[in-house]
Amino acid sequence: MTRPTERHIPHSQITVVLGVACLPHITMRLYSAQDVPAVRRSMSWAVRTVTTFCLLVIVMGTGAAALVGSRYITAADPQGRTSVLMLSQVLGGTPASAGTTILFSAIAGMVFITLLSSVAGMTLAAASSLAHDLFAHAAQRGQVEPRTEMTVAAWTSVAVGTVAIGLSTLVQDWDVGVLTTLAVCIGASAVAPALTYSLFWRGFTRSGLLATLYGGAACALVLMVFSKAVSGTPSAVFPNADFHWFPMQSTGLVSIPFGYLAGWLGSRLDHRRRAADSRESRQLYEESEARLLAAAE
């Protein structure tokens, strides 16, 4: 019996559910919400949809392994990315039949449309963040017309798409699946705690938000660089190198609790600092008042 490459399937699925639900091209939909209850409802629907999708992926992967055979799937692609297409060929009936052709074409079309919508959503999210946050508010300090911001967003989307195409061409022979895992882990470790605390904890402060975002993202990035997904295994990004010390391929088991802990600790320290500043200000006021009374007497 072969040993599985990833033994922590439950926490990996939790990371996928939280990470995919908190990726920028999904959370940007929350900007149109009118109030906090609407945001909560939107997040609830997003998490339910992603959870259902992940469960369906598990079912389809298990069905493909049972009907097609894991040996044939790994022979076609070691990462198993063609398993759904191979499953459609098996379910369609005899090879080269009308049912097989129709089902295979339908599945291939849905995969293409899904990838296209994901790429378009991420491109729009990147362009919106760069144009709205970086250009309009950071560079121009909010003194920019909406038409100018839309023009910058359009050209930014072109630039982001061009850079993405160039990078894809350069690394087309690499196993870059680790980048997807890293994006999901950062979303689950940084964005998910920030959204949870912002929506359900009134004591969440700006310092806690920064600690959550920077701490969760840094923890996921460092652990991923030194994980088995980057080096130490034949399927890693650098299979001929071995500098890993983190024994997992997904960082969610450590980075998600770290993100929540960083947000809580940052908020608590901020509250203590504000309380200390308030006590110091009150003490200075009382001393000044006592001196004025003493001078008056």
mmCIF file of C-alpha atoms in Angstrom:
data_model
loop_
_atom_site.group_PDB
_atom_site.id
_atom_site.type_symbol
_atom_site.label_atom_id
_atom_site.label_comp_id
_atom_site.label_asym_id
_atom_site.label_seq_id
_atom_site.Cartn_x
_atom_site.Cartn_y
_atom_site.Cartn_z
ATOM 1 C CA MET A 1 0.000 0.000 0.000
ATOM 2 C CA THR A 2 1.401 3.371 -0.997
ATOM 3 C CA ARG A 3 1.732 6.084 1.548
ATOM 4 C CA PRO A 4 -0.419 9.175 0.866
ATOM 5 C CA THR A 5 1.407 12.390 0.176
ATOM 6 C CA GLU A 6 -0.890 14.480 2.371
ATOM 7 C CA ARG A 7 -2.210 12.950 5.581
ATOM 8 C CA HIS A 8 -4.069 15.986 6.867
ATOM 9 C CA ILE A 9 -7.049 15.957 4.509
ATOM 10 C CA PRO A 10 -9.605 17.477 6.962
ATOM 11 C CA HIS A 11 -7.578 20.604 7.728
ATOM 12 C CA SER A 12 -6.677 20.910 4.038
ATOM 13 C CA GLN A 13 -10.363 21.011 3.122
ATOM 14 C CA ILE A 14 -11.037 23.595 5.851
ATOM 15 C CA THR A 15 -8.216 25.694 4.432
ATOM 16 C CA VAL A 16 -9.677 25.404 0.931
ATOM 17 C CA VAL A 17 -13.185 26.369 2.098
ATOM 18 C CA LEU A 18 -12.023 29.409 4.085
ATOM 19 C CA GLY A 19 -9.370 30.444 1.587
ATOM 20 C CA VAL A 20 -11.482 30.262 -1.557
ATOM 21 C CA ALA A 21 -14.373 32.048 0.161
ATOM 22 C CA CYS A 22 -12.047 34.919 1.131
ATOM 23 C CA LEU A 23 -10.109 35.390 -2.088
ATOM 24 C CA PRO A 24 -10.225 38.957 -3.479
ATOM 25 C CA HIS A 25 -12.348 38.127 -6.535
ATOM 26 C CA ILE A 26 -15.054 36.852 -4.148
ATOM 27 C CA THR A 27 -14.805 39.345 -1.300
ATOM 28 C CA MET A 28 -14.974 42.262 -3.756
ATOM 29 C CA ARG A 29 -18.643 41.331 -4.219
ATOM 30 C CA LEU A 30 -19.228 42.465 -0.648
ATOM 31 C CA TYR A 31 -18.556 46.102 -1.569
ATOM 32 C CA SER A 32 -22.057 46.391 -2.992
ATOM 33 C CA ALA A 33 -23.698 45.439 0.335
ATOM 34 C CA GLN A 34 -25.716 48.216 1.944
ATOM 35 C CA ASP A 35 -25.124 47.361 5.614
ATOM 36 C CA VAL A 36 -23.463 44.860 7.953
ATOM 37 C CA PRO A 37 -26.376 42.343 7.940
ATOM 38 C CA ALA A 38 -26.208 42.284 4.143
ATOM 39 C CA VAL A 39 -22.464 41.610 4.340
ATOM 40 C CA ARG A 40 -23.076 38.738 6.751
ATOM 41 C CA ARG A 41 -25.687 37.230 4.446
ATOM 42 C CA SER A 42 -23.355 37.568 1.472
ATOM 43 C CA MET A 43 -20.524 35.858 3.354
ATOM 44 C CA SER A 44 -22.862 33.084 4.474
ATOM 45 C CA TRP A 45 -23.900 32.416 0.878
ATOM 46 C CA ALA A 46 -20.282 32.551 -0.284
ATOM 47 C CA VAL A 47 -19.118 30.052 2.340
ATOM 48 C CA ARG A 48 -22.030 27.718 1.582
ATOM 49 C CA THR A 49 -21.337 27.839 -2.133
ATOM 50 C CA VAL A 50 -17.630 27.163 -1.714
ATOM 51 C CA THR A 51 -18.316 24.352 0.761
ATOM 52 C CA THR A 52 -20.709 22.704 -1.682
ATOM 53 C CA PHE A 53 -18.168 23.083 -4.473
ATOM 54 C CA CYS A 54 -15.420 21.485 -2.371
ATOM 55 C CA LEU A 55 -17.688 18.579 -1.449
ATOM 56 C CA LEU A 56 -18.551 18.032 -5.105
ATOM 57 C CA VAL A 57 -14.851 18.075 -5.982
ATOM 58 C CA ILE A 58 -14.242 15.337 -3.397
ATOM 59 C CA VAL A 59 -17.095 13.261 -4.810
ATOM 60 C CA MET A 60 -15.896 13.687 -8.403
ATOM 61 C CA GLY A 61 -12.297 12.898 -7.449
ATOM 62 C CA THR A 62 -13.323 9.758 -5.603
ATOM 63 C CA GLY A 63 -15.533 8.709 -8.509
ATOM 64 C CA ALA A 64 -12.733 9.295 -10.988
ATOM 65 C CA ALA A 65 -10.320 7.211 -8.918
ATOM 66 C CA ALA A 66 -12.868 4.393 -8.704
ATOM 67 C CA LEU A 67 -14.077 4.371 -12.320
ATOM 68 C CA VAL A 68 -10.995 5.492 -14.223
ATOM 69 C CA GLY A 69 -8.286 4.262 -11.884
ATOM 70 C CA SER A 70 -5.708 6.290 -10.027
ATOM 71 C CA ARG A 71 -2.900 4.696 -12.016
ATOM 72 C CA TYR A 72 -4.279 5.951 -15.338
ATOM 73 C CA ILE A 73 -5.030 9.391 -13.891
ATOM 74 C CA THR A 74 -1.504 9.883 -12.545
ATOM 75 C CA ALA A 75 -0.036 8.537 -15.778
ATOM 76 C CA ALA A 76 -1.875 11.259 -17.728
ATOM 77 C CA ASP A 77 -1.064 13.995 -15.205
ATOM 78 C CA PRO A 78 0.736 13.470 -11.866
ATOM 79 C CA GLN A 79 -1.332 16.280 -10.322
ATOM 80 C CA GLY A 80 -4.636 14.715 -11.436
ATOM 81 C CA ARG A 81 -5.859 17.805 -13.268
ATOM 82 C CA THR A 82 -7.339 15.760 -16.119
ATOM 83 C CA SER A 83 -9.331 13.436 -13.871
ATOM 84 C CA VAL A 84 -12.683 15.139 -14.544
ATOM 85 C CA LEU A 85 -12.208 14.954 -18.312
ATOM 86 C CA MET A 86 -11.205 11.295 -18.095
ATOM 87 C CA LEU A 87 -14.235 10.627 -15.898
ATOM 88 C CA SER A 88 -16.528 12.181 -18.517
ATOM 89 C CA GLN A 89 -15.097 9.808 -21.136
ATOM 90 C CA VAL A 90 -15.872 6.824 -18.935
ATOM 91 C CA LEU A 91 -19.401 7.977 -18.064
ATOM 92 C CA GLY A 92 -20.232 8.741 -21.676
ATOM 93 C CA GLY A 93 -20.233 5.084 -22.669
ATOM 94 C CA THR A 94 -18.243 3.541 -25.467
ATOM 95 C CA PRO A 95 -15.308 5.509 -26.899
ATOM 96 C CA ALA A 96 -16.055 7.812 -29.855
ATOM 97 C CA SER A 97 -19.810 7.518 -29.274
ATOM 98 C CA ALA A 98 -22.176 10.459 -29.410
ATOM 99 C CA GLY A 99 -22.775 10.400 -25.654
ATOM 100 C CA THR A 100 -19.062 10.439 -24.877
ATOM 101 C CA THR A 101 -18.451 13.311 -27.307
ATOM 102 C CA ILE A 102 -21.308 15.422 -25.969
ATOM 103 C CA LEU A 103 -20.431 14.841 -22.301
ATOM 104 C CA PHE A 104 -16.715 15.451 -22.874
ATOM 105 C CA SER A 105 -17.432 18.659 -24.803
ATOM 106 C CA ALA A 106 -19.806 19.887 -22.096
ATOM 107 C CA ILE A 107 -17.321 19.209 -19.294
ATOM 108 C CA ALA A 108 -14.450 20.802 -21.238
ATOM 109 C CA GLY A 109 -16.583 23.874 -21.944
ATOM 110 C CA MET A 110 -17.571 24.236 -18.285
ATOM 111 C CA VAL A 111 -13.939 23.910 -17.175
ATOM 112 C CA PHE A 112 -12.904 26.571 -19.681
ATOM 113 C CA ILE A 113 -15.705 28.946 -18.646
ATOM 114 C CA THR A 114 -14.902 28.427 -14.951
ATOM 115 C CA LEU A 115 -11.224 29.176 -15.462
ATOM 116 C CA LEU A 116 -12.050 32.181 -17.642
ATOM 117 C CA SER A 117 -14.420 33.643 -15.049
ATOM 118 C CA SER A 118 -11.892 33.081 -12.255
ATOM 119 C CA VAL A 119 -9.100 34.761 -14.196
ATOM 120 C CA ALA A 120 -11.375 37.654 -15.162
ATOM 121 C CA GLY A 121 -12.514 38.081 -11.574
ATOM 122 C CA MET A 122 -8.955 38.114 -10.233
ATOM 123 C CA THR A 123 -7.874 40.565 -12.925
ATOM 124 C CA LEU A 124 -10.727 42.917 -12.072
ATOM 125 C CA ALA A 125 -9.982 42.575 -8.349
ATOM 126 C CA ALA A 126 -6.316 43.455 -8.897
ATOM 127 C CA ALA A 127 -7.180 46.392 -11.161
ATOM 128 C CA SER A 128 -9.792 47.681 -8.708
ATOM 129 C CA SER A 129 -7.397 47.477 -5.756
ATOM 130 C CA LEU A 130 -4.575 49.220 -7.610
ATOM 131 C CA ALA A 131 -6.772 51.956 -9.065
ATOM 132 C CA HIS A 132 -9.016 52.573 -6.046
ATOM 133 C CA ASP A 133 -6.703 51.952 -3.089
ATOM 134 C CA LEU A 134 -3.219 52.670 -4.419
ATOM 135 C CA PHE A 135 -3.861 55.394 -6.995
ATOM 136 C CA ALA A 136 -7.013 57.181 -5.840
ATOM 137 C CA HIS A 137 -6.511 57.090 -2.061
ATOM 138 C CA ALA A 138 -2.793 56.529 -1.437
ATOM 139 C CA ALA A 139 -1.292 58.552 -4.279
ATOM 140 C CA GLN A 140 -4.010 61.172 -4.899
ATOM 141 C CA ARG A 141 -5.442 61.154 -1.338
ATOM 142 C CA GLY A 142 -8.996 60.838 -2.631
ATOM 143 C CA GLN A 143 -8.772 63.938 -4.852
ATOM 144 C CA VAL A 144 -9.549 62.184 -8.131
ATOM 145 C CA GLU A 145 -12.572 62.108 -10.394
ATOM 146 C CA PRO A 146 -14.492 58.849 -10.874
ATOM 147 C CA ARG A 147 -13.901 58.941 -14.633
ATOM 148 C CA THR A 148 -10.135 59.193 -14.120
ATOM 149 C CA GLU A 149 -10.242 56.316 -11.653
ATOM 150 C CA MET A 150 -12.147 54.165 -14.164
ATOM 151 C CA THR A 151 -9.574 54.970 -16.853
ATOM 152 C CA VAL A 152 -6.731 54.001 -14.532
ATOM 153 C CA ALA A 153 -8.557 50.785 -13.634
ATOM 154 C CA ALA A 154 -8.986 49.889 -17.328
ATOM 155 C CA TRP A 155 -5.299 50.421 -18.121
ATOM 156 C CA THR A 156 -4.330 48.619 -14.912
ATOM 157 C CA SER A 157 -6.339 45.570 -15.953
ATOM 158 C CA VAL A 158 -4.473 45.549 -19.270
ATOM 159 C CA ALA A 159 -1.141 45.786 -17.460
ATOM 160 C CA VAL A 160 -2.053 43.042 -14.981
ATOM 161 C CA GLY A 161 -3.206 40.756 -17.784
ATOM 162 C CA THR A 162 -0.032 41.381 -19.777
ATOM 163 C CA VAL A 163 2.196 40.620 -16.797
ATOM 164 C CA ALA A 164 0.172 37.491 -15.990
ATOM 165 C CA ILE A 165 0.483 36.221 -19.574
ATOM 166 C CA GLY A 166 4.232 36.868 -19.546
ATOM 167 C CA LEU A 167 4.762 35.065 -16.255
ATOM 168 C CA SER A 168 2.601 32.155 -17.405
ATOM 169 C CA THR A 169 4.725 31.796 -20.519
ATOM 170 C CA LEU A 170 7.953 31.796 -18.510
ATOM 171 C CA VAL A 171 6.839 29.208 -15.942
ATOM 172 C CA GLN A 172 4.679 26.997 -18.175
ATOM 173 C CA ASP A 173 6.978 24.016 -17.537
ATOM 174 C CA TRP A 174 7.010 24.498 -13.764
ATOM 175 C CA ASP A 175 4.697 22.871 -11.293
ATOM 176 C CA VAL A 176 3.124 26.081 -10.023
ATOM 177 C CA GLY A 177 0.222 24.456 -8.204
ATOM 178 C CA VAL A 178 1.915 25.615 -5.014
ATOM 179 C CA LEU A 179 0.961 29.198 -5.926
ATOM 180 C CA THR A 180 -2.711 28.251 -5.815
ATOM 181 C CA THR A 181 -2.185 26.585 -2.460
ATOM 182 C CA LEU A 182 -0.350 29.672 -1.195
ATOM 183 C CA ALA A 183 -3.146 31.994 -2.315
ATOM 184 C CA VAL A 184 -5.746 29.841 -0.587
ATOM 185 C CA CYS A 185 -3.666 29.637 2.595
ATOM 186 C CA ILE A 186 -3.159 33.419 2.695
ATOM 187 C CA GLY A 187 -6.872 33.972 2.181
ATOM 188 C CA ALA A 188 -7.721 31.570 5.008
ATOM 189 C CA SER A 189 -4.974 32.834 7.334
ATOM 190 C CA ALA A 190 -5.210 36.609 6.820
ATOM 191 C CA VAL A 191 -8.487 37.640 5.175
ATOM 192 C CA ALA A 192 -10.779 35.157 6.945
ATOM 193 C CA PRO A 193 -9.718 36.183 10.488
ATOM 194 C CA ALA A 194 -9.939 39.868 9.539
ATOM 195 C CA LEU A 195 -13.485 39.463 8.187
ATOM 196 C CA THR A 196 -14.575 37.332 11.140
ATOM 197 C CA TYR A 197 -13.293 39.787 13.732
ATOM 198 C CA SER A 198 -14.605 42.808 11.808
ATOM 199 C CA LEU A 199 -18.113 41.386 11.569
ATOM 200 C CA PHE A 200 -18.500 39.725 14.973
ATOM 201 C CA TRP A 201 -16.112 41.411 17.455
ATOM 202 C CA ARG A 202 -16.642 45.008 18.469
ATOM 203 C CA GLY A 203 -13.279 45.129 20.222
ATOM 204 C CA PHE A 204 -11.378 44.565 16.984
ATOM 205 C CA THR A 205 -9.072 47.534 16.359
ATOM 206 C CA ARG A 206 -6.919 48.834 13.522
ATOM 207 C CA SER A 207 -3.807 47.409 15.150
ATOM 208 C CA GLY A 208 -5.489 44.014 15.357
ATOM 209 C CA LEU A 209 -6.466 44.257 11.694
ATOM 210 C CA LEU A 210 -2.901 45.000 10.617
ATOM 211 C CA ALA A 211 -1.556 42.238 12.856
ATOM 212 C CA THR A 212 -4.016 39.767 11.349
ATOM 213 C CA LEU A 213 -3.308 40.686 7.739
ATOM 214 C CA TYR A 214 0.472 40.939 7.979
ATOM 215 C CA GLY A 215 0.923 38.174 10.539
ATOM 216 C CA GLY A 216 -1.302 35.615 8.823
ATOM 217 C CA ALA A 217 0.114 36.334 5.365
ATOM 218 C CA ALA A 218 3.731 36.247 6.584
ATOM 219 C CA CYS A 219 3.187 33.011 8.497
ATOM 220 C CA ALA A 220 1.606 31.292 5.479
ATOM 221 C CA LEU A 221 4.336 32.572 3.144
ATOM 222 C CA VAL A 222 7.250 31.492 5.359
ATOM 223 C CA LEU A 223 5.816 28.055 6.074
ATOM 224 C CA MET A 224 4.997 27.482 2.400
ATOM 225 C CA VAL A 225 8.531 28.391 1.280
ATOM 226 C CA PHE A 226 9.983 25.810 3.649
ATOM 227 C CA SER A 227 7.319 23.145 3.076
ATOM 228 C CA LYS A 228 7.359 19.914 1.091
ATOM 229 C CA ALA A 229 5.424 21.622 -1.679
ATOM 230 C CA VAL A 230 8.498 23.695 -2.611
ATOM 231 C CA SER A 231 11.366 21.256 -2.007
ATOM 232 C CA GLY A 232 12.116 17.788 -0.744
ATOM 233 C CA THR A 233 9.696 15.715 -2.854
ATOM 234 C CA PRO A 234 9.612 14.662 -6.532
ATOM 235 C CA SER A 235 6.430 16.680 -7.099
ATOM 236 C CA ALA A 236 7.803 19.878 -5.495
ATOM 237 C CA VAL A 237 8.618 23.087 -7.343
ATOM 238 C CA PHE A 238 12.332 22.366 -6.859
ATOM 239 C CA PRO A 239 12.516 18.554 -6.796
ATOM 240 C CA ASN A 240 16.326 18.482 -6.834
ATOM 241 C CA ALA A 241 16.648 20.671 -3.724
ATOM 242 C CA ASP A 242 15.752 19.936 -0.137
ATOM 243 C CA PHE A 243 15.550 22.828 2.321
ATOM 244 C CA HIS A 244 12.150 22.085 3.848
ATOM 245 C CA TRP A 245 11.554 21.833 7.575
ATOM 246 C CA PHE A 246 7.760 22.224 7.607
ATOM 247 C CA PRO A 247 6.416 18.677 7.141
ATOM 248 C CA MET A 248 3.138 19.556 5.368
ATOM 249 C CA GLN A 249 2.137 20.796 1.934
ATOM 250 C CA SER A 250 -0.593 23.098 3.277
ATOM 251 C CA THR A 251 0.040 25.672 6.003
ATOM 252 C CA GLY A 252 -3.535 26.062 7.208
ATOM 253 C CA LEU A 253 -3.154 23.950 10.340
ATOM 254 C CA VAL A 254 -0.649 26.483 11.719
ATOM 255 C CA SER A 255 -1.204 29.734 9.817
ATOM 256 C CA ILE A 256 -4.988 29.991 10.362
ATOM 257 C CA PRO A 257 -4.783 29.847 14.191
ATOM 258 C CA PHE A 258 -1.789 32.193 14.005
ATOM 259 C CA GLY A 259 -3.840 34.746 12.035
ATOM 260 C CA TYR A 260 -6.665 34.666 14.599
ATOM 261 C CA LEU A 261 -4.182 34.851 17.473
ATOM 262 C CA ALA A 262 -2.354 37.801 15.897
ATOM 263 C CA GLY A 263 -5.620 39.732 15.488
ATOM 264 C CA TRP A 264 -6.714 39.050 19.047
ATOM 265 C CA LEU A 265 -3.314 39.893 20.508
ATOM 266 C CA GLY A 266 -2.967 43.080 18.461
ATOM 267 C CA SER A 267 -6.404 44.301 19.549
ATOM 268 C CA ARG A 268 -5.785 43.490 23.212
ATOM 269 C CA LEU A 269 -2.424 45.278 23.210
ATOM 270 C CA ASP A 270 -4.040 48.251 21.486
ATOM 271 C CA HIS A 271 -6.752 48.403 24.173
ATOM 272 C CA ARG A 272 -4.122 48.249 26.922
ATOM 273 C CA ARG A 273 -2.085 50.977 25.263
ATOM 274 C CA ARG A 274 -5.143 53.199 24.949
ATOM 275 C CA ALA A 275 -6.085 52.517 28.564
ATOM 276 C CA ALA A 276 -2.555 53.368 29.687
ATOM 277 C CA ASP A 277 -2.610 56.589 27.643
ATOM 278 C CA SER A 278 -5.991 57.476 29.130
ATOM 279 C CA ARG A 279 -4.755 56.888 32.681
ATOM 280 C CA GLU A 280 -1.629 58.930 31.991
ATOM 281 C CA SER A 281 -3.689 61.782 30.546
ATOM 282 C CA ARG A 282 -6.060 61.662 33.522
ATOM 283 C CA GLN A 283 -3.124 61.708 35.927
ATOM 284 C CA LEU A 284 -1.543 64.677 34.187
ATOM 285 C CA TYR A 285 -4.878 66.512 34.273
ATOM 286 C CA GLU A 286 -5.296 65.845 37.993
ATOM 287 C CA GLU A 287 -1.745 67.007 38.710
ATOM 288 C CA SER A 288 -2.293 70.179 36.691
ATOM 289 C CA GLU A 289 -5.571 70.835 38.480
ATOM 290 C CA ALA A 290 -3.918 70.312 41.865
ATOM 291 C CA ARG A 291 -1.162 72.737 40.975
ATOM 292 C CA LEU A 292 -3.680 75.381 39.887
ATOM 293 C CA LEU A 293 -5.621 74.971 43.137
ATOM 294 C CA ALA A 294 -2.422 75.220 45.152
ATOM 295 C CA ALA A 295 -1.412 78.373 43.288
ATOM 296 C CA ALA A 296 -4.860 79.898 43.822
ATOM 297 C CA GLU A 297 -4.687 79.296 47.557
#
